[in-house]
Short mmCIF file of C-alpha atoms and ligand atoms in Angstrom, two decimals:
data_model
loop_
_atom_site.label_atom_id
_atom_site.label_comp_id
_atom_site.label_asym_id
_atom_site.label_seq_id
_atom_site.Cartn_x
_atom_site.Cartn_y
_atom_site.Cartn_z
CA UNK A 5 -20.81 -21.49 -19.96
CA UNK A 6 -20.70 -21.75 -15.76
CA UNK A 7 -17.45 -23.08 -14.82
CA UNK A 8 -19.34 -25.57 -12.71
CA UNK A 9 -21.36 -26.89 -15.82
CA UNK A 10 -18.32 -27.81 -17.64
CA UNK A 11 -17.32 -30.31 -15.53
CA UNK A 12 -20.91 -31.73 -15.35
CA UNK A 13 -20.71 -31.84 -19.48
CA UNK A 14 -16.81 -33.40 -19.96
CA UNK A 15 -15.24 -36.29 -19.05
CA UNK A 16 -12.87 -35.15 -16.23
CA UNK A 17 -11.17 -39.01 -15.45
CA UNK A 18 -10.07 -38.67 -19.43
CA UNK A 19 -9.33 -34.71 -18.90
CA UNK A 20 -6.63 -35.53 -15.85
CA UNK A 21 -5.39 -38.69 -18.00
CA UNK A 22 -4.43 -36.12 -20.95
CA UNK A 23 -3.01 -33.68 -19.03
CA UNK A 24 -1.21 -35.81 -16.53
CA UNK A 25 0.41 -37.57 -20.22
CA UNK A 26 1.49 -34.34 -21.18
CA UNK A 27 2.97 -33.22 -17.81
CA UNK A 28 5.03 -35.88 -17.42
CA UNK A 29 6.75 -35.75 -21.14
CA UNK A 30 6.83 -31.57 -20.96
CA UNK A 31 7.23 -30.39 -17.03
CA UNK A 32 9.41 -27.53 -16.64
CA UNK A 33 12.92 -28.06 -14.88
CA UNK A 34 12.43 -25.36 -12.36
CA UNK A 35 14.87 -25.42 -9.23
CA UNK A 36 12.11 -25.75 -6.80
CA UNK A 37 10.22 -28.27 -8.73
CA UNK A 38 9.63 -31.93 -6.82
CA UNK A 39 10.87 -31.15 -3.64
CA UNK A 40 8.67 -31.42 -0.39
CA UNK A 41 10.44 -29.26 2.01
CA UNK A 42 8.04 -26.53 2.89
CA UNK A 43 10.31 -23.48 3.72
CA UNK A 44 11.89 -24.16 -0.11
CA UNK A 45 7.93 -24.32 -1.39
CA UNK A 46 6.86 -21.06 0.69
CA UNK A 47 9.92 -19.39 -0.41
CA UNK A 48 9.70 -20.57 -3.96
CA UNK A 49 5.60 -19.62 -4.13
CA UNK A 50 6.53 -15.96 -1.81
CA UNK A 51 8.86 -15.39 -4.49
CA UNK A 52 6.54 -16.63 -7.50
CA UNK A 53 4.07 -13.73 -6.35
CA UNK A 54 3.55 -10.75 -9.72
CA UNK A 55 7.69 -12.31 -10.69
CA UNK A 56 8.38 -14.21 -13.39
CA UNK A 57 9.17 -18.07 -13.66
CA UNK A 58 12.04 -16.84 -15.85
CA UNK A 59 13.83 -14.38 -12.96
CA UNK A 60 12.57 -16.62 -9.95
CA UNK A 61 15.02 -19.12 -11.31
CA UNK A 62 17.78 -16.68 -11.70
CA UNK A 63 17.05 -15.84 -8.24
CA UNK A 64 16.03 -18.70 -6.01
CA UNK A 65 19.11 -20.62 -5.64
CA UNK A 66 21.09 -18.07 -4.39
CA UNK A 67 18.28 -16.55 -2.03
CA UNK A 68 18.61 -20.49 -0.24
CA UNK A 69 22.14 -20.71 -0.40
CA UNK A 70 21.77 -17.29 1.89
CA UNK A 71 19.48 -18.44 4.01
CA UNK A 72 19.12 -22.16 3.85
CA UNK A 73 16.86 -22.55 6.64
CA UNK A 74 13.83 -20.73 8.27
CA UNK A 75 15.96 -20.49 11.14
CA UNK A 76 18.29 -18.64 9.14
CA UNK A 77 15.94 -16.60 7.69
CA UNK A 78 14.25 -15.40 10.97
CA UNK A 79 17.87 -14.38 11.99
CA UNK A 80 18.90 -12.06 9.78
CA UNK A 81 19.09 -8.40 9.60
CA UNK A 82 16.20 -7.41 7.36
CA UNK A 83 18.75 -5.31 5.16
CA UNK A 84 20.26 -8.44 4.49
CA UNK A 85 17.03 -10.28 3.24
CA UNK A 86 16.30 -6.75 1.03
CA UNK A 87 20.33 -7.36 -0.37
CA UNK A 88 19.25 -11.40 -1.02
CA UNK A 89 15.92 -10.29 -2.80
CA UNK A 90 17.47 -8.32 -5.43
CA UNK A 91 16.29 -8.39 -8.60
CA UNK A 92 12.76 -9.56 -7.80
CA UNK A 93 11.03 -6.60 -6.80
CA UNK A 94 8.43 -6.00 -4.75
CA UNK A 95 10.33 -6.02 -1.73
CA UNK A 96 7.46 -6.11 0.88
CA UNK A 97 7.07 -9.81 0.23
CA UNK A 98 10.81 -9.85 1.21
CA UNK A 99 9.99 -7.99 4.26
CA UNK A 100 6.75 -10.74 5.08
CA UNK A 101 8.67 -13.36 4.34
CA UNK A 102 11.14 -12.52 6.98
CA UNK A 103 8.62 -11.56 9.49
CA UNK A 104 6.73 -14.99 9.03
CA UNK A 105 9.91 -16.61 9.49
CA UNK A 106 10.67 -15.36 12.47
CA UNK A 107 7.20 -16.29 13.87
CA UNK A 108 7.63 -19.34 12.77
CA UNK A 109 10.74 -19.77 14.52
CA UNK A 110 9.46 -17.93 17.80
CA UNK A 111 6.06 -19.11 18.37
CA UNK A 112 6.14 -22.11 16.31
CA UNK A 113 9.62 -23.68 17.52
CA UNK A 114 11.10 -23.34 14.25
CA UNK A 115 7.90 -26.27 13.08
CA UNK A 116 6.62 -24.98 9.42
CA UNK A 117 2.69 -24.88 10.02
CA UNK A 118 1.18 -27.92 8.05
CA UNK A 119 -2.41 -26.76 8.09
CA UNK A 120 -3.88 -24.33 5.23
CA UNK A 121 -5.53 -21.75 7.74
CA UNK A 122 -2.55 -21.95 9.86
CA UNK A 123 -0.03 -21.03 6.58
CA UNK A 124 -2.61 -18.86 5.67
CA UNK A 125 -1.96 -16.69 8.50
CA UNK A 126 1.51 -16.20 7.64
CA UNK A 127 2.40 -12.41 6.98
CA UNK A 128 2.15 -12.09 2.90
CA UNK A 129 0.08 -15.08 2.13
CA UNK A 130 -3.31 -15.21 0.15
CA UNK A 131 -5.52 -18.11 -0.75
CA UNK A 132 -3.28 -19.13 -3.85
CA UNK A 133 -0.13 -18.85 -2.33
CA UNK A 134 -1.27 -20.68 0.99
CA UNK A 135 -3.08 -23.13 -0.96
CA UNK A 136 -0.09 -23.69 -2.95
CA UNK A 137 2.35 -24.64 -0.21
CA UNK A 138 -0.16 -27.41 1.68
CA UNK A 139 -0.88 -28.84 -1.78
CA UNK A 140 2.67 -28.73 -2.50
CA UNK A 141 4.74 -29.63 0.13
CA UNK A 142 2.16 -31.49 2.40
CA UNK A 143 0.04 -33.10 -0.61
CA UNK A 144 -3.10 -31.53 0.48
CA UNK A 145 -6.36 -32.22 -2.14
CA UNK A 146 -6.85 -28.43 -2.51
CA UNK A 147 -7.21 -26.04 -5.81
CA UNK A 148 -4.49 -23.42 -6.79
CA UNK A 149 -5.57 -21.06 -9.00
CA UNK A 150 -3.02 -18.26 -10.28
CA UNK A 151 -2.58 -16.37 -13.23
CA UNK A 152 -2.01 -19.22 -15.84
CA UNK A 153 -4.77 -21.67 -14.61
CA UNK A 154 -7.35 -18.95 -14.42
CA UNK A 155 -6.62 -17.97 -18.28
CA UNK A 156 -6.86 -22.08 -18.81
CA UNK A 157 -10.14 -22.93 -17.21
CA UNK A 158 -11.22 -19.40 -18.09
CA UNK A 159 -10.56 -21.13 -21.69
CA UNK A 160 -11.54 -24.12 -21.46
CA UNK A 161 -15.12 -23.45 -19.66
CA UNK A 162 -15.46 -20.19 -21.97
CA UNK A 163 -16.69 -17.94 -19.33
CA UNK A 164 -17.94 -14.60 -19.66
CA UNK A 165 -16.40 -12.09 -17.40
CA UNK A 166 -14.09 -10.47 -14.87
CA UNK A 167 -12.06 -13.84 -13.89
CA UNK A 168 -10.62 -11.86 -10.96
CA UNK A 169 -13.34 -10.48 -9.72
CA UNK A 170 -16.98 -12.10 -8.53
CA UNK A 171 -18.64 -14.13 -9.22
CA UNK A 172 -16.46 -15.79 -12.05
CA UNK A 173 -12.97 -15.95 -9.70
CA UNK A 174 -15.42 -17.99 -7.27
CA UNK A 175 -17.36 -19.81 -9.92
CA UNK A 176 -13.19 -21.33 -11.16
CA UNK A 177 -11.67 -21.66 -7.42
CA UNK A 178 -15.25 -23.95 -7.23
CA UNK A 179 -14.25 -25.67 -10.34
CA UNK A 180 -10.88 -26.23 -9.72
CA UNK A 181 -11.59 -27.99 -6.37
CA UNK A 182 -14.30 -29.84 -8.39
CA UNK A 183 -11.69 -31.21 -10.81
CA UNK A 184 -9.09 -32.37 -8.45
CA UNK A 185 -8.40 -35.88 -8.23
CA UNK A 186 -8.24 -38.11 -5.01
CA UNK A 187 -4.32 -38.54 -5.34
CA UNK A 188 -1.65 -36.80 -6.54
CA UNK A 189 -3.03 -33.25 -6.51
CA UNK A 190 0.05 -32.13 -6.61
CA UNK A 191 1.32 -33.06 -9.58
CA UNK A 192 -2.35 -32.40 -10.96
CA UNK A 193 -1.73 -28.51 -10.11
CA UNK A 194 1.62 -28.00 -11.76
CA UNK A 195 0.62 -29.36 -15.12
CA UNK A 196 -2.32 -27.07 -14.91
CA UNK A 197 -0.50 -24.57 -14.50
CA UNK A 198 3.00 -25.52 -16.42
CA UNK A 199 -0.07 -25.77 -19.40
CA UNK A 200 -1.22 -22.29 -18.62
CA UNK A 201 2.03 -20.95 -18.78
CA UNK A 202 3.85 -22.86 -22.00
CA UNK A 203 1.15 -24.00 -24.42
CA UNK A 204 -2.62 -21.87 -23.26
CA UNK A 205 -0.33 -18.67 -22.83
CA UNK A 206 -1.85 -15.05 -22.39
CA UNK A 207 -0.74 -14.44 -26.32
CA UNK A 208 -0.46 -17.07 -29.36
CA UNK A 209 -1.68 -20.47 -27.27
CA UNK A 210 -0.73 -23.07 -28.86
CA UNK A 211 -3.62 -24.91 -29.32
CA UNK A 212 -2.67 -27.50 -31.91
CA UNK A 213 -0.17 -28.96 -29.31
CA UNK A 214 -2.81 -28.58 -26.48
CA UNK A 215 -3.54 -32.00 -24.84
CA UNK A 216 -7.28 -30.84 -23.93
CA UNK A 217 -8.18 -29.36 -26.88
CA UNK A 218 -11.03 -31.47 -26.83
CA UNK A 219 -12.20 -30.04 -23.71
CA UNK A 220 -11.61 -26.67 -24.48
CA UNK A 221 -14.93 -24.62 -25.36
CA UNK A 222 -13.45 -21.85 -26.83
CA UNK A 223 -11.12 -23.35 -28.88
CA UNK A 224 -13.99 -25.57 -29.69
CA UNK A 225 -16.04 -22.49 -30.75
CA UNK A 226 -13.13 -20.66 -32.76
CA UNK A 227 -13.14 -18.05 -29.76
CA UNK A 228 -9.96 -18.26 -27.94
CA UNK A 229 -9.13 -14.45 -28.74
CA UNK A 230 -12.17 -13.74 -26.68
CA UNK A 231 -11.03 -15.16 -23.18
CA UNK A 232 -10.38 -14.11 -20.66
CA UNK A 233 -12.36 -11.26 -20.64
CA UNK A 234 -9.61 -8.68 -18.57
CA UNK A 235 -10.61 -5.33 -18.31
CA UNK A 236 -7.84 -3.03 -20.53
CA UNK A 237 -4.93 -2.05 -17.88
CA UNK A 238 -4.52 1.28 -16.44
CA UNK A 239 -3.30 3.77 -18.87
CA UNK A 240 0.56 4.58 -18.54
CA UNK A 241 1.65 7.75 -17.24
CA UNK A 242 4.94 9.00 -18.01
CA UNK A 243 7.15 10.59 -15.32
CA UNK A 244 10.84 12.24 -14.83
CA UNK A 245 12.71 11.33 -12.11
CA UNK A 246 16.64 12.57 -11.57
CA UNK A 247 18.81 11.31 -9.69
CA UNK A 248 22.57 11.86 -8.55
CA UNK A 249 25.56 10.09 -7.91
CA UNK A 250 28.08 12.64 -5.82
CA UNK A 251 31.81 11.89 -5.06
CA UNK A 252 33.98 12.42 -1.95
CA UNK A 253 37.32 11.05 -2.06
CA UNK A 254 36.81 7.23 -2.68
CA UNK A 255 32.92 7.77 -1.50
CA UNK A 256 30.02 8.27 -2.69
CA UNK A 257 26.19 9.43 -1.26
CA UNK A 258 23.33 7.06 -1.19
CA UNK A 259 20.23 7.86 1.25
CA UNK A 260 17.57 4.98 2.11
CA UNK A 261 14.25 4.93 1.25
CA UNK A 262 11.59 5.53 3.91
CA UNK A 263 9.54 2.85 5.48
CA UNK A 264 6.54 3.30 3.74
CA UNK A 265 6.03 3.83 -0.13
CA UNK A 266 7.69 2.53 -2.76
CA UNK A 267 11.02 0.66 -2.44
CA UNK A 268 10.56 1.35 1.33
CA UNK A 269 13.89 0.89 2.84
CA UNK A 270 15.49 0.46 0.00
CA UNK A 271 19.05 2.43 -0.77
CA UNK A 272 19.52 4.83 -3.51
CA UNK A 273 21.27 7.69 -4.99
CA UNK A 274 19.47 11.15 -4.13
CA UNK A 275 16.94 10.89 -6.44
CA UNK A 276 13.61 13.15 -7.01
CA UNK A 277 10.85 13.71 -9.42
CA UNK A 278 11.41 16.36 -12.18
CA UNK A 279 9.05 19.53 -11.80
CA UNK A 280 6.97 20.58 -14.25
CA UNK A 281 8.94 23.30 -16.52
CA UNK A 282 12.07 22.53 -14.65
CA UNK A 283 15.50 21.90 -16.23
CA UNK A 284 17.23 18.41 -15.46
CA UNK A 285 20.28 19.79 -14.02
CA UNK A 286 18.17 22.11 -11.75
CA UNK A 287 16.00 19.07 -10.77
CA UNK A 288 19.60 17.17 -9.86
CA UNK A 289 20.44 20.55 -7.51
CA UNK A 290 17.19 20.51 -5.56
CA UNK A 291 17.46 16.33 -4.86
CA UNK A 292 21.10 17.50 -3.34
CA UNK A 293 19.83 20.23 -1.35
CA UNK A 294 17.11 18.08 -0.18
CA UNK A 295 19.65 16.14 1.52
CA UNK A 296 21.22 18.32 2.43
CA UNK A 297 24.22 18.59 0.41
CA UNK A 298 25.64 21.69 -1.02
CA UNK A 299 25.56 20.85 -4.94
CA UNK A 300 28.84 20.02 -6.80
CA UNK A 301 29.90 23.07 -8.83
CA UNK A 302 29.43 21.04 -11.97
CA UNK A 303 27.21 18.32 -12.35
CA UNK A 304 27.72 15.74 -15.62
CA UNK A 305 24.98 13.51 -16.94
CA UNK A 306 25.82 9.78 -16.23
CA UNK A 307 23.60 7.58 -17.90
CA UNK A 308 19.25 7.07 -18.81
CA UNK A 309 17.58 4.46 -17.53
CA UNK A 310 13.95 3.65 -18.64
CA UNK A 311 11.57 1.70 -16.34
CA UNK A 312 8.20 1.11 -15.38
CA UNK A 313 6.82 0.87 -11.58
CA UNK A 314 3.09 0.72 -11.16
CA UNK A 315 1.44 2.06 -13.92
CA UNK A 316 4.14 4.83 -14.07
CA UNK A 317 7.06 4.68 -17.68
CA UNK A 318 10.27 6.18 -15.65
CA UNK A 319 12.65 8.58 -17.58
CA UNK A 320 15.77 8.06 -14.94
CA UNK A 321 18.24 10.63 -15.29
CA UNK A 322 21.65 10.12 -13.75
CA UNK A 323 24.20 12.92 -12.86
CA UNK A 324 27.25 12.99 -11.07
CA UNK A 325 29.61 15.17 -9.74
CA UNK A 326 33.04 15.52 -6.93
CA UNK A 327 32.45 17.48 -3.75
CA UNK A 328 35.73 19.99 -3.53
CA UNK A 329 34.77 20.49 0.28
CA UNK A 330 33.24 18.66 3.14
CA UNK A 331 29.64 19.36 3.60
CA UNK A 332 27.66 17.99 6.98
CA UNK A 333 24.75 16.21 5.68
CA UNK A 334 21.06 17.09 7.20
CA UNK A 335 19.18 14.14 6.76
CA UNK A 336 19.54 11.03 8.92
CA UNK A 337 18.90 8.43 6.15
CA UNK A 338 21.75 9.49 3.46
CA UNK A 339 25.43 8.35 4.24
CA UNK A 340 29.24 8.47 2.32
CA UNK A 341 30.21 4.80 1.78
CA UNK A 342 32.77 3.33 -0.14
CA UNK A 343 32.37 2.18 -3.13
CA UNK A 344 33.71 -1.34 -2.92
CA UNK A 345 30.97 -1.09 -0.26
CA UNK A 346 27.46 -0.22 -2.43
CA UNK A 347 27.23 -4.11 -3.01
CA UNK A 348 26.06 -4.51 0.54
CA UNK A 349 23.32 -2.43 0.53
CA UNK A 350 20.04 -3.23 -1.33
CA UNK A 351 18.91 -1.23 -3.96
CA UNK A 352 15.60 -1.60 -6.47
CA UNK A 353 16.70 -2.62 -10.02
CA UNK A 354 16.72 1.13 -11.52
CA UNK A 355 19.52 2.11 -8.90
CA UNK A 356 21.19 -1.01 -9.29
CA UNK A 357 21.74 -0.26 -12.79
CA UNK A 358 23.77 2.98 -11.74
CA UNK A 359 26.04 0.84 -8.95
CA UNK A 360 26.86 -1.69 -11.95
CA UNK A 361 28.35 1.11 -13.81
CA UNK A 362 30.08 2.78 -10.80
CA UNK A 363 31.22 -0.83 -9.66
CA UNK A 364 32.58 -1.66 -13.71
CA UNK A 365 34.37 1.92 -14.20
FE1 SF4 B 5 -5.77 -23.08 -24.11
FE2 SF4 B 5 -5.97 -23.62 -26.71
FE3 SF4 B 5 -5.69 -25.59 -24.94
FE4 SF4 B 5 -7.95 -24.23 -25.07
S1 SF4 B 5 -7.09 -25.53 -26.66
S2 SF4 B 5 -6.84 -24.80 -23.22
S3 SF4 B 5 -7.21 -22.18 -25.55
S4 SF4 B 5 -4.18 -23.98 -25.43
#
């Protein structure tokens, strides 16, 4: 069915009565939830962006206790919004955030923009995200659509096709502006989307404790395994990276990331992809000399880590080793800090790993 023709065929004044029944006996508890104050919203929907609920809410408290204004925000170093962001990845949206803040706070005299176009022109904001702020924090009647309300009314309207991608991504932004109600829109959009993501979820929906079951087509038609219709994911490449943690004294070596590419700015150990038919300990050598460090004599194997960044599995290997002699490093971006002092710098979740174990020893 045509998005658009769904609402034409169901009753949507008994549709918003269900699900506003349902919201208001099963909303989540989420830190962020019913409060107005737009630099919490943005921060809470920057933040929201490819994370999960689950480590937003690990995260988000302590990110505003940092930095509890946009003033704040826009005056910070950016290495200490990268240290704040840690553990939610994708640290450009750090890096916009910060920027948009400080925009705000020098063009805008510190005033949070109340109009969508003019939040939509914040660094690191797309329709969803902008949407979701003015709906959120300023009550504007608009649509959000994100990943669990485009598997709902994907669902519900059982429509054929790409829902990212036209003409079926326009066809649902059309129906979800369609469907909102006069008032309260923004209650409207979290239970669409606190549905999405507890009962219609991506695997197993719940369907027997769905309150719009009745309006659902495809449970209706015994197809819910068939929407939405994603296109299989990228296949996943495996890769070896090495990395090493070298000793001076009470030191150790970390270089930064640079400022384009993955992790861009980010701090790590010297770290470098494994060559084809190369041996790990040789690969550890190389990501020394790289940096120009002469290699520790011997080099020990620290600890694995397994990850996955992009559409890459990560075999992390960690070695270590003491420096007997000084060596005068070659590259700019690698430094000897303490190691009381790694907590200050930021590092992507991988890395962090290794300081956790260096910090626990
Ligand atoms: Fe999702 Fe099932 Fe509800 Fe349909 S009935 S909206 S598939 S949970």
């Amino acid at each position: 069915m045509q998005p658009t023709e769904w609402i034409q065929r169901h009753d949507i004044v008994t549709f918003r009565r269900r699900l506003g029944r349902w919201y208001r006996a099963h909303k989540r508890p989420l830190p962020w939830r019913d409060q107005t104050d737009p630099y919490r919203v943005w921060v809470s929907e920057v933040m929201l962006q490819q994370t999960t609920v689950a480590t937003v809410a690990g995260c988000f408290d302590r990110f505003l206790k940092r930095f509890p204004t946009v003033a704040d925000l826009a005056e910070a170093d950016e290495s200490e919004v990268l240290l704040a962001w840690q553990g939610l990845g994708y640290y450009r949206r750090a890096r916009n955030l910060h920027k948009a803040a400080q925009t705000i706070v020098n063009d805008q005299g510190g005033a949070f923009p109340q109009g969508v176009e003019a939040i939509r022109a914040l660094p690191g904001l797309g329709r969803y995200s902008a949407n979701a702020v003015a709906a959120l924090a300023f009550g504007t009647r608009l649509p959000i659509l994100e990943a669990n309300t485009i598997r709902l009314w994907t669902r519900l309207t059982a429509a054929e096709g790409d829902p990212a991608r036209a003409p079926l991504n326009g066809q649902l932004w059309e129906l979800a502006k369609r469907s909102l109600p006069t008032r309260g829109c923004a209650n409207y959009n979290q239970a669409l989307m606190d549905l999405g993501a507890t009962v219609c979820r991506p695997r197993d929906p719940d369907c027997t404790a769905c309150p719009v079951r009745a309006h659902c087509c495809a449970y209706q038609s015994n197809q819910v395994d068939r929407f939405p219709q994603t296109p299989a994911r990228k296949t996943i490449e495996s890769a070896d990276h090495v990395c090493v943690v070298v000793r001076r004294s009470k030191q150790v070596l970390i270089t930064q990331r640079p400022e384009i590419g993955p992790w861009a700015k980010l701090w790590e150990f010297p770290r470098c992809e494994r060559q084809a038919g190369e041996n790990w300990p040789a690969a550890a050598r190389r990501v020394l000399c790289m940096v120009g460090c002469e290699p520790p004599k011997t080099l020990a194997e620290r600890l694995t880590i397994k990850h996955t960044v992009m559409h890459y599995r990560v075999t992390l290997k960690c070695f270590e080793g003491r420096l007997q002699r000084k060596t005068r490093l070659t590259c700019e971006r690698s430094r000897w800090v303490t190691v009381s002092d790694l907590q200050n710098y930021p590092f992507s979740t991988p890395q962090r790993k290794i300081v956790r174990s260096i910090l626990d020893e």
